[in-house]
Short mmCIF file of C-alpha atoms in Angstrom, two decimals:
data_model
loop_
_atom_site.label_atom_id
_atom_site.label_comp_id
_atom_site.label_asym_id
_atom_site.label_seq_id
_atom_site.Cartn_x
_atom_site.Cartn_y
_atom_site.Cartn_z
CA MET A 3 79.15 18.58 71.94
CA LYS A 4 79.57 19.48 75.59
CA ASN A 5 83.11 18.09 75.69
CA ARG A 6 84.00 20.01 72.54
CA SER A 7 82.62 23.23 74.02
CA GLU A 8 84.60 22.69 77.24
CA LYS A 9 87.79 22.05 75.30
CA LEU A 10 87.27 25.24 73.35
CA GLN A 11 86.72 27.18 76.58
CA LYS A 12 89.88 25.72 78.10
CA PHE A 13 91.83 26.63 74.98
CA LEU A 14 90.59 30.24 75.07
CA TYR A 15 91.25 30.56 78.80
CA ALA A 16 94.72 29.07 78.33
CA LEU A 17 95.75 31.75 75.81
CA PRO A 18 96.18 34.55 78.41
CA ALA A 19 98.14 32.17 80.64
CA ALA A 20 100.43 31.24 77.74
CA GLY A 21 100.90 34.93 76.91
CA ILE A 22 101.90 35.71 80.49
CA VAL A 23 104.36 32.79 80.47
CA LEU A 24 105.95 34.05 77.22
CA ILE A 25 106.30 37.54 78.68
CA SER A 26 107.88 36.09 81.81
CA LEU A 27 110.40 34.06 79.82
CA ALA A 28 111.28 36.99 77.55
CA MET A 29 111.77 39.37 80.47
CA ALA A 30 113.79 36.78 82.39
CA ALA A 31 116.06 36.43 79.36
CA LEU A 32 116.36 40.23 79.14
CA TRP A 33 117.22 40.33 82.83
CA ALA A 34 119.99 37.71 82.50
CA VAL A 35 121.45 39.05 79.24
CA ALA A 36 121.44 42.70 80.35
CA LEU A 37 123.08 41.79 83.65
CA CYS A 38 125.81 39.75 81.92
CA TYR A 39 126.50 42.56 79.45
CA ALA A 40 126.57 45.14 82.23
CA ILE A 41 129.34 43.16 83.93
CA ALA A 42 131.16 42.56 80.62
CA LEU A 43 131.11 46.25 79.68
CA GLN A 44 132.38 47.22 83.10
CA VAL A 45 135.28 44.78 82.76
CA ALA A 46 136.11 45.59 79.12
CA TRP A 47 135.35 49.30 78.88
CA GLU A 48 135.64 50.29 82.55
CA SER A 49 132.73 52.64 81.88
CA VAL A 50 130.37 53.43 84.74
CA MET A 51 127.93 55.00 82.28
CA ALA A 52 127.62 51.81 80.21
CA PHE A 53 127.35 49.69 83.35
CA PHE A 54 124.46 51.66 84.82
CA THR A 55 122.65 51.73 81.48
CA LEU A 56 122.67 47.93 81.14
CA PHE A 57 122.20 47.43 84.88
CA GLY A 58 119.05 49.55 84.79
CA LEU A 59 117.79 47.54 81.82
CA SER A 60 118.32 44.34 83.80
CA PHE A 61 116.22 45.73 86.68
CA ILE A 62 113.40 46.48 84.22
CA GLY A 63 113.51 42.87 83.03
CA ALA A 64 113.59 41.60 86.60
CA GLY A 65 110.64 43.77 87.63
CA VAL A 66 108.46 42.69 84.72
CA THR A 67 109.44 39.06 85.37
CA VAL A 68 108.38 39.21 89.02
CA ILE A 69 105.08 40.96 88.26
CA SER A 70 104.22 38.65 85.36
CA VAL A 71 104.97 35.53 87.43
CA ARG A 72 102.70 36.86 90.15
CA GLY A 73 100.06 37.64 87.54
CA PHE A 74 100.28 34.08 86.23
CA PHE A 75 99.63 32.61 89.68
CA VAL A 76 96.77 35.02 90.31
CA TYR A 77 95.21 34.22 86.95
CA MET A 78 95.45 30.48 87.52
CA ARG A 79 94.01 30.72 91.02
CA LYS A 80 91.20 33.21 90.39
CA VAL A 81 90.25 32.31 86.82
CA TRP A 82 91.41 28.86 85.73
CA TYR A 83 90.95 26.87 88.95
CA ASP A 84 87.94 28.91 89.94
CA ARG A 85 86.27 27.61 86.76
CA TRP A 86 87.81 24.12 86.84
CA PRO A 87 88.66 23.40 90.50
CA ASP A 88 89.32 19.71 89.81
CA ALA A 89 91.91 20.36 87.10
CA PRO A 90 95.38 18.86 87.68
CA GLY A 91 97.86 20.94 89.66
CA ALA A 92 95.28 22.79 91.74
CA ARG A 93 97.27 22.46 94.98
CA LEU A 94 100.16 24.39 93.38
CA PHE A 95 98.01 27.49 92.89
CA VAL A 96 95.15 27.27 95.44
CA ARG A 97 96.23 27.94 99.00
CA THR A 98 95.05 25.44 101.63
CA ASP A 99 97.02 26.43 104.72
CA SER A 100 96.07 25.44 108.33
CA GLY A 101 94.52 28.80 109.08
CA SER A 102 92.01 28.75 106.27
CA SER A 103 90.35 26.40 103.87
CA SER A 104 90.78 26.37 100.10
CA ASP A 105 88.02 28.94 99.68
CA GLY A 106 89.40 31.34 102.30
CA THR A 107 87.04 30.56 105.19
CA PRO A 108 88.66 30.35 108.63
CA ALA A 109 89.20 26.91 110.08
CA ALA A 110 87.31 25.89 113.20
CA SER A 111 88.92 26.98 116.49
CA GLU A 112 89.12 25.14 119.74
CA GLY A 113 86.05 26.98 120.93
CA GLY A 114 84.09 25.87 117.91
CA ASN A 115 85.14 22.28 118.49
CA ALA A 116 84.06 22.52 122.12
CA ALA A 117 80.73 23.94 121.11
CA GLY A 118 80.20 21.15 118.62
CA PHE A 119 81.13 18.61 121.24
CA ALA A 120 78.65 20.14 123.63
CA GLU A 121 75.92 19.89 120.99
CA GLU A 122 76.73 16.25 120.30
CA THR A 123 76.71 15.21 123.98
CA SER A 124 73.76 17.22 125.20
CA GLY A 125 71.11 15.01 123.61
CA GLY A 126 71.46 11.94 125.89
CA GLU A 127 72.20 13.66 129.19
CA SER A 128 70.06 14.70 132.20
CA PRO A 129 68.26 18.08 132.26
CA ALA A 130 70.82 19.52 134.69
CA LYS A 131 73.72 18.48 132.54
CA SER A 132 71.85 19.65 129.46
CA LYS A 133 71.38 23.10 131.04
CA LEU A 134 75.04 23.22 132.01
CA SER A 135 76.02 22.25 128.47
CA SER A 136 73.80 24.99 127.06
CA VAL A 137 75.47 27.59 129.28
CA PHE A 138 78.87 26.28 128.25
CA LYS A 139 77.86 26.51 124.61
CA LYS A 140 76.70 30.15 124.94
CA THR A 141 79.86 31.11 126.79
CA THR A 142 82.06 29.46 124.18
CA LEU A 143 80.26 31.16 121.30
CA LYS A 144 80.51 34.52 123.08
CA ASN A 145 84.23 34.06 123.67
CA ALA A 146 84.74 33.00 120.06
CA LYS A 147 82.85 36.07 118.88
CA ASN A 148 84.91 38.38 121.07
CA GLU A 149 88.11 36.72 119.95
CA SER A 150 87.24 37.06 116.27
CA SER A 151 86.22 40.68 116.69
CA SER A 152 89.58 41.56 118.22
CA VAL A 153 91.64 40.32 115.25
CA ILE A 154 93.77 43.09 113.71
CA VAL A 155 94.56 42.67 110.03
CA LYS A 156 98.05 44.00 109.34
CA PRO A 157 98.92 45.10 105.79
CA LYS A 158 101.57 43.05 104.02
CA TYR A 159 104.44 45.07 102.62
CA LEU A 160 106.73 42.24 101.55
CA THR A 161 104.77 41.02 98.53
CA TRP A 162 105.72 40.02 94.99
CA LEU A 163 103.96 43.06 93.60
CA ASN A 164 105.86 45.44 95.88
CA LEU A 165 109.10 43.65 94.97
CA GLY A 166 108.39 44.29 91.30
CA TYR A 167 107.72 47.98 92.00
CA ALA A 168 110.96 48.20 94.01
CA LEU A 169 112.90 46.78 91.04
CA PHE A 170 111.30 49.39 88.79
CA VAL A 171 112.41 52.12 91.19
CA LEU A 172 115.98 50.79 91.08
CA ALA A 173 115.79 50.74 87.29
CA VAL A 174 114.71 54.39 87.22
CA ILE A 175 117.58 55.32 89.53
CA CYS A 176 120.10 53.54 87.27
CA VAL A 177 118.69 55.21 84.16
CA ILE A 178 118.91 58.64 85.81
CA VAL A 179 122.52 57.99 86.82
CA SER A 180 123.47 56.77 83.33
CA ALA A 181 121.77 59.78 81.73
CA ALA A 182 123.66 62.10 84.06
CA LEU A 183 126.90 60.39 82.95
CA GLY A 184 126.08 61.08 79.28
CA SER A 185 124.32 57.96 77.99
CA MET A 186 122.05 60.11 75.80
CA ASN A 187 125.06 61.42 73.87
CA SER A 188 126.47 59.22 71.10
CA GLU A 189 129.93 60.75 71.52
CA ALA A 190 129.99 59.55 75.11
CA TRP A 191 129.60 55.95 73.90
CA VAL A 192 132.41 56.41 71.37
CA SER A 193 134.62 57.75 74.13
CA ALA A 194 133.62 54.92 76.48
CA ARG A 195 134.71 52.18 74.07
CA SER A 196 137.68 54.08 72.61
CA GLU A 197 140.45 52.54 74.70
CA TYR A 198 139.01 49.05 74.34
CA MET A 199 138.72 49.28 70.54
CA LEU A 200 142.14 50.87 70.05
CA SER A 201 143.78 48.16 72.17
CA HIS A 202 142.40 45.60 69.70
CA GLY A 203 143.61 47.49 66.64
CA TRP A 204 140.24 49.01 65.70
CA PHE A 205 139.07 52.61 65.49
CA ALA A 206 136.63 53.72 68.16
CA ASP A 207 134.52 55.18 65.36
CA SER A 208 134.65 54.50 61.62
CA VAL A 209 136.75 56.83 59.44
CA PRO A 210 135.22 57.85 56.07
CA GLU A 211 137.47 57.83 52.98
CA ARG A 212 136.68 59.14 49.45
CA PRO A 213 139.73 59.00 47.15
CA GLU A 214 139.27 60.27 43.58
CA TYR A 215 141.01 59.35 40.32
CA ALA A 216 141.13 60.82 36.81
CA VAL A 217 138.57 58.93 34.74
CA ASN A 218 140.62 59.07 31.51
CA GLU A 219 143.55 57.28 33.21
CA VAL A 220 141.68 54.25 34.63
CA THR A 221 140.99 51.30 32.33
CA ALA A 222 139.64 48.84 34.89
CA ILE A 223 138.87 48.41 38.59
CA ASN A 224 139.60 45.04 40.21
CA VAL A 225 137.74 44.49 43.48
CA ASP A 226 138.76 41.89 46.07
CA ILE A 227 136.47 42.65 48.99
CA THR A 228 134.98 40.01 51.28
CA GLU A 229 131.94 40.39 53.53
CA ARG A 230 131.08 43.74 51.97
CA ASP A 231 128.83 44.84 49.11
CA VAL A 232 130.34 46.83 46.25
CA ILE A 233 127.88 49.32 44.76
CA VAL A 234 128.72 50.64 41.27
CA ARG A 235 126.83 53.73 40.25
CA TYR A 236 127.08 55.77 37.02
CA ASP A 237 126.53 59.48 37.59
CA THR A 238 125.97 61.98 34.81
CA SER A 239 127.14 64.85 37.02
CA ALA A 240 130.42 63.16 38.05
CA SER A 241 133.70 64.06 36.34
CA ARG A 242 136.09 61.76 38.27
CA ILE A 243 136.05 58.22 39.63
CA GLU A 244 135.30 58.21 43.35
CA ILE A 245 135.57 55.24 45.72
CA SER A 246 133.67 55.84 48.96
CA TYR A 247 134.12 53.57 52.02
CA TYR A 248 134.56 53.57 55.79
CA ASN A 249 137.64 52.21 57.54
CA LEU A 250 136.83 50.38 60.77
CA TYR A 251 140.53 49.73 61.40
CA PRO A 252 143.73 51.16 59.90
CA ASP A 253 144.25 50.28 56.22
CA GLU A 254 141.08 48.21 56.04
CA TYR A 255 140.88 49.04 52.34
CA VAL A 256 144.08 49.23 50.31
CA ILE A 257 143.96 50.77 46.81
CA THR A 258 146.93 50.30 44.50
CA LYS A 259 147.63 51.32 40.91
CA GLU A 260 148.87 48.82 38.34
CA ALA A 261 150.37 50.52 35.25
CA VAL A 262 149.25 49.16 31.88
CA GLY A 263 150.63 51.88 29.60
CA THR A 264 151.56 55.52 29.45
CA SER A 265 149.34 57.38 31.94
CA LEU A 266 147.03 54.35 32.12
CA TYR A 267 146.55 52.05 35.06
CA ILE A 268 144.25 49.54 36.75
CA LEU A 269 142.89 50.20 40.23
CA ASN A 270 143.09 47.25 42.64
CA VAL A 271 140.83 47.56 45.69
CA VAL A 272 141.61 45.01 48.41
CA ARG A 273 140.17 44.60 51.90
CA SER A 274 142.78 43.54 54.47
CA PRO A 275 142.07 40.94 57.21
CA GLU A 276 140.40 42.10 60.42
CA PRO A 277 142.48 42.43 63.61
CA ALA A 278 141.89 39.55 66.02
CA HIS A 279 138.96 39.82 68.39
CA ASP A 280 138.34 36.23 69.46
CA ASP A 281 138.67 36.36 73.25
CA PRO A 282 135.52 35.26 75.15
CA ILE A 283 134.66 38.81 76.19
CA ASP A 284 135.30 40.00 72.61
CA VAL A 285 132.82 37.41 71.36
CA MET A 286 130.24 38.81 73.78
CA LEU A 287 130.92 42.33 72.52
CA ASP A 288 131.08 41.32 68.86
CA LEU A 289 128.57 44.05 67.97
CA CYS A 290 131.31 46.60 68.63
CA PHE A 291 133.24 45.21 65.67
CA GLN A 292 130.31 44.91 63.28
CA PRO A 293 129.63 47.61 60.64
CA ASN A 294 126.32 49.33 60.26
CA ARG A 295 124.31 49.34 57.03
CA ILE A 296 126.32 52.21 55.52
CA GLU A 297 129.74 51.01 56.70
CA GLU A 298 129.33 47.60 55.09
CA GLN A 299 129.13 49.12 51.60
CA VAL A 300 131.81 50.30 49.20
CA VAL A 301 130.44 52.71 46.60
CA ILE A 302 132.28 53.23 43.30
CA THR A 303 131.04 56.24 41.34
CA ILE A 304 131.94 56.46 37.62
CA PRO A 305 130.95 59.20 35.16
CA ALA A 306 128.08 57.94 33.03
CA ALA A 307 129.96 58.72 29.77
CA TYR A 308 132.61 56.11 30.72
CA ARG A 309 130.16 53.29 31.44
CA ASP A 310 131.66 51.07 28.72
CA LYS A 311 135.26 52.31 29.03
CA VAL A 312 136.00 51.33 32.67
CA GLU A 313 135.78 47.60 33.33
CA ILE A 314 134.67 46.37 36.79
CA ASN A 315 135.94 42.97 37.95
CA GLY A 316 135.28 41.14 41.21
CA GLY A 317 132.55 39.64 43.38
CA ASN A 318 129.75 41.07 45.51
CA ILE A 319 129.16 43.76 42.88
CA ILE A 320 125.75 45.43 42.66
CA TYR A 321 124.98 47.89 39.86
CA ALA A 322 122.79 50.74 41.00
CA LYS A 323 119.79 51.61 38.90
CA PRO A 324 120.15 54.88 36.94
#
């Protein structure tokens, strides 16, 4: 029962330590990733604003990492090994330097050793020598007391905690600089990546398109769209067929008419291949080429009265609920 209780206590005391370790690993990953992306954005976009934004984020990760690592060592020394001093790995966390013992008490000085030696040798000596030894002992203790009372404790400024605070200060400075350069404005980000995106054949920002067609002239709509969802909705208030989408690059969606009779045709909606973006730095910045939730949809609106008169063919088709 006692062993089971001790195991349960160790498990409960290990949970905070594990939590601190997870925070340290997550913040270290944030530090490394943000720093790599800060350098990548500076090389690809040549944007000081983007660089300082990611650089400041990396300093936040570094600061939390340093403070959490320090907190882990403090927790292990003052909580874990204070409760289980014989647990494995104690010497990694409990300091036992030459100036102090493991519990923080000062080590014996030369004077203390001399006094102890005097005590050990005074028992078997003559009265004169014993008196001389006693005087020597008092003098040594007095000198040791004076020496200990003259010790000046200097504050330590170069500590892990202060290093963490310094990293936070640098992060604040970077955030202020990036905000001054326009990082809070979405248009500033579009402008920052504009040249990079255009050089790869992409728009800096998506371009909305909404072509319309006469409903009594369309017999069918053939859809050949990959990696996008096609939403078909029937609207009682609509009078024309409308195809709504966002172009991320020129002619991403191509709509052609195929005649099937007098004033009748089939609409063919095709998505063209994406411009190449497979360089190593492009792979890192792949999010720049990915659509958001709205941009990855193509919405086809058909008047409700023509539900059974316009045929829809293709894959990835989702019919909206009325």
